[in-house]
C-alpha cells in the first residue's frame, strides 16, 4: 500500500533501473572471475563463463553460486543456472553454431519470438492497407536487425525473408476475400485468365500464397517496389557501416 506521498514499502526487488544496480553489485564477481583467469561475459545479471569441460563447468557453477550467496549475499536462481555446451546455450538472444570455428547465430527462442511478432504485424483479416502493414513491419525489421547484426547465419535471414513474403501474400489473399476479386487481382498481376480462375475456387490462404505462380506474380522485386526490404537487406547495410 502507498502512503500519502505515494511511497511503497518494499521487501524484495528494486524500484530503479536493475541493470545499473546489477553492475554495481556484481562488480566484485567480475573481479573474482578475472582473478581466477576465467573467460566470461556478463550483461546486468545475466552471466556466462566459458570453460573446456563439463566437469570444469560444474565446479565453476558451484563456486560461483557459493561466492554470490555467501560473499555477496545475493540469491541465485538455480532453475536458470546450468552447465551446457556453448552450442546449446543462448545469451541475450544470441547463440553459437559449430564447435571448431563457432559462428554467432540467433537463438531458437529469438527466432520464435521474431515470427510471433511478424504474425502480429501481418494479420490479414483487417482493413489496413498493405502499405501500412509494410511500413510497420519495416520499422520492426530495422530495429531487430540492428540488434542482431552480429549474427552470421545468412541462410536463416534468407529463409525468414521468404517466410515473411509468404505471410504478406497471404495477407493480400485474405483482403481479396471475394473470389472474383482474387481472380481479377491475379490477372492484373500478369497471370493468364485460366490460371487466375483457380484463385476463386477456395479460400486456403496459405496454400494460395505458397503456389509457384503466386510467388512468380508477387516476386522479390515486386515486394521491394512496395517498400519491403527484409532482414537480409538490413543485415548487409549494417555490415557495411
mmCIF file of C-alpha atoms in Angstrom:
data_model
loop_
_atom_site.group_PDB
_atom_site.id
_atom_site.type_symbol
_atom_site.label_atom_id
_atom_site.label_comp_id
_atom_site.label_asym_id
_atom_site.label_seq_id
_atom_site.Cartn_x
_atom_site.Cartn_y
_atom_site.Cartn_z
ATOM 1 C CA UNK A 1 0.000 0.000 0.000
ATOM 2 C CA UNK A 2 1.230 3.503 -0.830
ATOM 3 C CA UNK A 3 1.317 6.231 1.805
ATOM 4 C CA UNK A 4 0.115 9.809 1.355
ATOM 5 C CA UNK A 5 3.313 10.646 -0.553
ATOM 6 C CA UNK A 6 2.935 7.723 -2.932
ATOM 7 C CA UNK A 7 5.767 5.778 -1.346
ATOM 8 C CA UNK A 8 5.582 1.990 -1.232
ATOM 9 C CA UNK A 9 7.459 -0.170 1.244
ATOM 10 C CA UNK A 10 9.406 -2.940 -0.488
ATOM 11 C CA UNK A 11 10.640 -6.203 0.962
ATOM 12 C CA UNK A 12 12.103 -7.536 -2.280
ATOM 13 C CA UNK A 13 13.386 -6.165 -5.583
ATOM 14 C CA UNK A 14 14.461 -2.666 -6.543
ATOM 15 C CA UNK A 15 12.406 0.341 -7.701
ATOM 16 C CA UNK A 16 15.074 1.703 -10.048
ATOM 17 C CA UNK A 17 16.993 0.515 -13.123
ATOM 18 C CA UNK A 18 18.118 -3.003 -12.218
ATOM 19 C CA UNK A 19 20.902 -3.246 -14.897
ATOM 20 C CA UNK A 20 22.732 -0.329 -13.272
ATOM 21 C CA UNK A 21 22.364 -1.791 -9.793
ATOM 22 C CA UNK A 22 23.432 -5.199 -11.104
ATOM 23 C CA UNK A 23 26.637 -3.714 -12.466
ATOM 24 C CA UNK A 24 27.366 -2.124 -9.098
ATOM 25 C CA UNK A 25 26.629 -5.261 -7.078
ATOM 26 C CA UNK A 26 28.299 -7.708 -9.448
ATOM 27 C CA UNK A 27 31.497 -5.760 -9.991
ATOM 28 C CA UNK A 28 33.080 -7.943 -7.299
ATOM 29 C CA UNK A 29 32.019 -11.025 -9.262
ATOM 30 C CA UNK A 30 33.773 -9.701 -12.377
ATOM 31 C CA UNK A 31 36.955 -9.132 -10.409
ATOM 32 C CA UNK A 32 36.741 -12.610 -8.880
ATOM 33 C CA UNK A 33 36.320 -14.265 -12.291
ATOM 34 C CA UNK A 34 39.212 -12.209 -13.674
ATOM 35 C CA UNK A 35 41.405 -13.232 -10.748
ATOM 36 C CA UNK A 36 40.625 -16.896 -11.469
ATOM 37 C CA UNK A 37 41.528 -16.468 -15.127
ATOM 38 C CA UNK A 38 38.060 -17.370 -16.471
ATOM 39 C CA UNK A 39 36.677 -16.241 -19.790
ATOM 40 C CA UNK A 40 33.235 -14.850 -19.195
ATOM 41 C CA UNK A 41 30.598 -12.470 -20.476
ATOM 42 C CA UNK A 42 28.115 -10.606 -18.282
ATOM 43 C CA UNK A 43 25.308 -8.155 -19.000
ATOM 44 C CA UNK A 44 23.475 -6.920 -15.898
ATOM 45 C CA UNK A 45 22.568 -10.099 -14.001
ATOM 46 C CA UNK A 46 23.000 -12.462 -16.977
ATOM 47 C CA UNK A 47 26.407 -14.097 -16.968
ATOM 48 C CA UNK A 48 28.114 -16.936 -18.829
ATOM 49 C CA UNK A 49 31.507 -18.469 -18.016
ATOM 50 C CA UNK A 50 33.306 -20.490 -20.701
ATOM 51 C CA UNK A 51 35.434 -23.477 -19.725
ATOM 52 C CA UNK A 52 36.868 -26.500 -21.536
ATOM 53 C CA UNK A 53 34.931 -29.391 -19.979
ATOM 54 C CA UNK A 54 31.630 -30.243 -18.339
ATOM 55 C CA UNK A 55 33.446 -31.167 -15.124
ATOM 56 C CA UNK A 56 35.070 -27.735 -15.015
ATOM 57 C CA UNK A 57 31.669 -26.184 -15.723
ATOM 58 C CA UNK A 58 30.074 -27.919 -12.743
ATOM 59 C CA UNK A 59 32.972 -26.900 -10.499
ATOM 60 C CA UNK A 60 32.787 -23.243 -11.577
ATOM 61 C CA UNK A 61 29.000 -23.206 -11.230
ATOM 62 C CA UNK A 62 29.220 -24.438 -7.634
ATOM 63 C CA UNK A 63 31.975 -21.999 -6.683
ATOM 64 C CA UNK A 64 30.170 -19.053 -8.331
ATOM 65 C CA UNK A 65 26.944 -19.913 -6.528
ATOM 66 C CA UNK A 66 28.773 -20.076 -3.214
ATOM 67 C CA UNK A 67 30.517 -16.760 -3.899
ATOM 68 C CA UNK A 68 27.286 -14.977 -4.796
ATOM 69 C CA UNK A 69 25.254 -16.337 -1.902
ATOM 70 C CA UNK A 70 27.980 -16.235 0.787
ATOM 71 C CA UNK A 71 30.151 -13.271 -0.107
ATOM 72 C CA UNK A 72 27.669 -11.013 -1.909
ATOM 73 C CA UNK A 73 24.510 -12.187 -0.108
ATOM 74 C CA UNK A 74 22.634 -12.473 -3.425
ATOM 75 C CA UNK A 75 20.122 -15.258 -4.190
ATOM 76 C CA UNK A 76 20.861 -17.421 -7.238
ATOM 77 C CA UNK A 77 18.074 -18.697 -9.462
ATOM 78 C CA UNK A 78 19.174 -22.330 -9.574
ATOM 79 C CA UNK A 79 16.493 -23.301 -12.106
ATOM 80 C CA UNK A 80 18.105 -20.973 -14.673
ATOM 81 C CA UNK A 81 21.701 -21.813 -13.760
ATOM 82 C CA UNK A 82 23.047 -24.762 -15.713
ATOM 83 C CA UNK A 83 26.074 -26.292 -17.388
ATOM 84 C CA UNK A 84 25.655 -26.837 -21.145
ATOM 85 C CA UNK A 85 27.729 -26.891 -24.291
ATOM 86 C CA UNK A 86 28.269 -23.450 -25.810
ATOM 87 C CA UNK A 87 26.433 -24.561 -28.976
ATOM 88 C CA UNK A 88 23.306 -25.211 -26.870
ATOM 89 C CA UNK A 89 23.386 -22.030 -24.834
ATOM 90 C CA UNK A 90 21.948 -18.613 -25.588
ATOM 91 C CA UNK A 91 22.914 -15.199 -24.284
ATOM 92 C CA UNK A 92 20.862 -12.043 -24.811
ATOM 93 C CA UNK A 93 19.129 -13.692 -27.766
ATOM 94 C CA UNK A 94 22.356 -14.929 -29.368
ATOM 95 C CA UNK A 95 23.766 -18.430 -29.621
ATOM 96 C CA UNK A 96 26.684 -20.255 -31.234
ATOM 97 C CA UNK A 97 26.839 -22.542 -34.252
ATOM 98 C CA UNK A 98 29.619 -25.123 -34.569
ATOM 99 C CA UNK A 99 32.475 -26.012 -32.243
ATOM 100 C CA UNK A 100 35.864 -25.833 -34.014
ATOM 101 C CA UNK A 101 35.103 -22.491 -35.685
ATOM 102 C CA UNK A 102 31.934 -21.275 -33.954
ATOM 103 C CA UNK A 103 29.720 -18.670 -35.575
ATOM 104 C CA UNK A 104 27.316 -16.331 -33.845
ATOM 105 C CA UNK A 105 23.650 -17.088 -34.523
ATOM 106 C CA UNK A 106 20.212 -16.094 -33.317
ATOM 107 C CA UNK A 107 18.931 -18.441 -30.650
ATOM 108 C CA UNK A 108 15.942 -20.694 -31.257
ATOM 109 C CA UNK A 109 13.811 -18.653 -28.848
ATOM 110 C CA UNK A 110 14.808 -15.465 -30.674
ATOM 111 C CA UNK A 111 13.529 -16.853 -33.977
ATOM 112 C CA UNK A 112 10.285 -17.980 -32.324
ATOM 113 C CA UNK A 113 9.698 -14.532 -30.829
ATOM 114 C CA UNK A 114 10.544 -12.918 -34.169
ATOM 115 C CA UNK A 115 7.977 -14.999 -36.036
ATOM 116 C CA UNK A 116 5.341 -14.390 -33.380
ATOM 117 C CA UNK A 117 5.808 -10.632 -33.719
ATOM 118 C CA UNK A 118 5.739 -10.755 -37.523
ATOM 119 C CA UNK A 119 2.479 -12.722 -37.373
ATOM 120 C CA UNK A 120 1.012 -9.941 -35.238
ATOM 121 C CA UNK A 121 2.172 -7.318 -37.732
ATOM 122 C CA UNK A 122 0.865 -9.191 -40.773
ATOM 123 C CA UNK A 123 -2.657 -10.146 -39.790
ATOM 124 C CA UNK A 124 -4.820 -10.422 -42.878
ATOM 125 C CA UNK A 125 -8.398 -10.006 -41.650
ATOM 126 C CA UNK A 126 -8.469 -6.240 -41.180
ATOM 127 C CA UNK A 127 -8.936 -3.161 -43.315
ATOM 128 C CA UNK A 128 -5.385 -1.882 -43.124
ATOM 129 C CA UNK A 129 -3.737 -1.442 -46.482
ATOM 130 C CA UNK A 130 -0.678 -3.500 -47.304
ATOM 131 C CA UNK A 131 1.349 -0.255 -47.371
ATOM 132 C CA UNK A 132 0.502 0.406 -43.712
ATOM 133 C CA UNK A 133 1.497 -3.131 -42.764
ATOM 134 C CA UNK A 134 4.754 -2.850 -44.706
ATOM 135 C CA UNK A 135 5.666 0.447 -43.026
ATOM 136 C CA UNK A 136 5.097 -1.011 -39.550
ATOM 137 C CA UNK A 137 6.914 -4.223 -40.466
ATOM 138 C CA UNK A 138 9.868 -2.294 -41.893
ATOM 139 C CA UNK A 139 10.248 -0.347 -38.654
ATOM 140 C CA UNK A 140 10.339 -3.577 -36.658
ATOM 141 C CA UNK A 141 12.830 -5.255 -39.027
ATOM 142 C CA UNK A 142 15.203 -2.299 -38.885
ATOM 143 C CA UNK A 143 15.231 -2.406 -35.095
ATOM 144 C CA UNK A 144 15.556 -6.195 -34.952
ATOM 145 C CA UNK A 145 18.426 -6.393 -37.439
ATOM 146 C CA UNK A 146 20.213 -3.512 -35.706
ATOM 147 C CA UNK A 147 20.316 -5.573 -32.520
ATOM 148 C CA UNK A 148 21.149 -8.915 -34.151
ATOM 149 C CA UNK A 149 23.641 -7.527 -36.669
ATOM 150 C CA UNK A 150 26.407 -9.731 -35.223
ATOM 151 C CA UNK A 151 24.682 -12.956 -36.291
ATOM 152 C CA UNK A 152 26.472 -14.864 -39.068
ATOM 153 C CA UNK A 153 23.679 -17.028 -40.472
ATOM 154 C CA UNK A 154 22.789 -15.670 -43.904
ATOM 155 C CA UNK A 155 20.725 -18.742 -44.750
ATOM 156 C CA UNK A 156 18.467 -18.100 -41.768
ATOM 157 C CA UNK A 157 17.892 -14.499 -42.831
ATOM 158 C CA UNK A 158 17.053 -15.557 -46.388
ATOM 159 C CA UNK A 159 14.613 -18.167 -45.038
ATOM 160 C CA UNK A 160 12.986 -15.574 -42.767
ATOM 161 C CA UNK A 161 12.557 -13.179 -45.694
ATOM 162 C CA UNK A 162 10.961 -15.927 -47.774
ATOM 163 C CA UNK A 163 8.591 -16.761 -44.911
ATOM 164 C CA UNK A 164 7.672 -13.088 -44.436
ATOM 165 C CA UNK A 165 6.872 -12.683 -48.139
ATOM 166 C CA UNK A 166 4.602 -15.717 -47.882
ATOM 167 C CA UNK A 167 2.873 -14.075 -44.923
ATOM 168 C CA UNK A 168 2.410 -10.876 -46.937
ATOM 169 C CA UNK A 169 0.996 -12.762 -49.925
ATOM 170 C CA UNK A 170 -1.416 -14.488 -47.566
ATOM 171 C CA UNK A 171 -2.457 -11.081 -46.214
ATOM 172 C CA UNK A 172 -3.374 -9.939 -49.684
ATOM 173 C CA UNK A 173 -5.316 -13.123 -50.365
ATOM 174 C CA UNK A 174 -7.339 -12.577 -47.197
ATOM 175 C CA UNK A 175 -8.024 -8.983 -48.138
ATOM 176 C CA UNK A 176 -9.115 -10.089 -51.594
ATOM 177 C CA UNK A 177 -11.857 -12.048 -49.883
ATOM 178 C CA UNK A 178 -14.314 -12.278 -52.773
ATOM 179 C CA UNK A 179 -13.419 -14.954 -55.372
ATOM 180 C CA UNK A 180 -13.910 -12.564 -58.284
ATOM 181 C CA UNK A 181 -11.624 -10.040 -56.585
ATOM 182 C CA UNK A 182 -8.809 -12.586 -56.278
ATOM 183 C CA UNK A 183 -9.229 -13.620 -59.907
ATOM 184 C CA UNK A 184 -9.171 -10.010 -61.083
ATOM 185 C CA UNK A 185 -6.156 -9.120 -58.983
ATOM 186 C CA UNK A 186 -4.156 -12.097 -60.211
ATOM 187 C CA UNK A 187 -4.966 -11.204 -63.824
ATOM 188 C CA UNK A 188 -3.727 -7.676 -63.105
ATOM 189 C CA UNK A 189 -0.517 -9.205 -61.791
ATOM 190 C CA UNK A 190 0.049 -10.904 -65.132
ATOM 191 C CA UNK A 191 -1.378 -14.405 -64.724
ATOM 192 C CA UNK A 192 -3.241 -15.954 -67.664
ATOM 193 C CA UNK A 193 -7.010 -15.929 -67.230
ATOM 194 C CA UNK A 194 -7.280 -19.709 -66.918
ATOM 195 C CA UNK A 195 -4.662 -19.853 -64.168
ATOM 196 C CA UNK A 196 -6.181 -16.871 -62.374
ATOM 197 C CA UNK A 197 -9.585 -18.582 -62.259
ATOM 198 C CA UNK A 198 -8.150 -21.182 -59.887
ATOM 199 C CA UNK A 199 -7.813 -18.499 -57.194
ATOM 200 C CA UNK A 200 -11.572 -18.155 -56.981
ATOM 201 C CA UNK A 201 -12.244 -21.799 -56.143
ATOM 202 C CA UNK A 202 -11.216 -21.997 -52.485
ATOM 203 C CA UNK A 203 -10.003 -19.950 -49.509
ATOM 204 C CA UNK A 204 -6.946 -21.836 -48.316
ATOM 205 C CA UNK A 205 -4.937 -18.655 -47.905
ATOM 206 C CA UNK A 206 -1.563 -20.168 -47.020
ATOM 207 C CA UNK A 207 -1.860 -22.694 -49.830
ATOM 208 C CA UNK A 208 -2.598 -19.931 -52.339
ATOM 209 C CA UNK A 209 0.284 -17.830 -51.038
ATOM 210 C CA UNK A 210 2.717 -20.716 -51.474
ATOM 211 C CA UNK A 211 1.822 -21.556 -55.080
ATOM 212 C CA UNK A 212 4.665 -21.149 -57.551
ATOM 213 C CA UNK A 213 2.623 -18.881 -59.810
ATOM 214 C CA UNK A 214 1.726 -16.692 -56.809
ATOM 215 C CA UNK A 215 5.402 -16.368 -55.940
ATOM 216 C CA UNK A 216 6.167 -15.558 -59.570
ATOM 217 C CA UNK A 217 3.465 -12.866 -59.768
ATOM 218 C CA UNK A 218 4.476 -11.310 -56.433
ATOM 219 C CA UNK A 219 8.219 -11.886 -56.594
ATOM 220 C CA UNK A 220 11.019 -10.259 -54.619
ATOM 221 C CA UNK A 221 11.293 -7.289 -56.983
ATOM 222 C CA UNK A 222 7.547 -6.694 -56.749
ATOM 223 C CA UNK A 223 7.688 -6.531 -52.944
ATOM 224 C CA UNK A 224 10.810 -4.388 -52.981
ATOM 225 C CA UNK A 225 9.000 -1.845 -55.150
ATOM 226 C CA UNK A 226 6.281 -1.668 -52.489
ATOM 227 C CA UNK A 227 8.688 -0.982 -49.664
ATOM 228 C CA UNK A 228 9.582 -4.423 -48.303
ATOM 229 C CA UNK A 229 13.328 -4.586 -47.656
ATOM 230 C CA UNK A 230 13.662 -7.660 -45.478
ATOM 231 C CA UNK A 231 16.125 -8.973 -42.935
ATOM 232 C CA UNK A 232 18.915 -9.744 -45.436
ATOM 233 C CA UNK A 233 18.790 -6.228 -46.858
ATOM 234 C CA UNK A 234 19.309 -4.558 -43.486
ATOM 235 C CA UNK A 235 21.926 -7.085 -42.396
ATOM 236 C CA UNK A 236 24.003 -6.197 -45.462
ATOM 237 C CA UNK A 237 23.513 -2.490 -44.790
ATOM 238 C CA UNK A 238 24.653 -2.797 -41.182
ATOM 239 C CA UNK A 239 27.617 -4.955 -42.236
ATOM 240 C CA UNK A 240 28.865 -2.110 -44.435
ATOM 241 C CA UNK A 241 28.628 0.551 -41.714
#
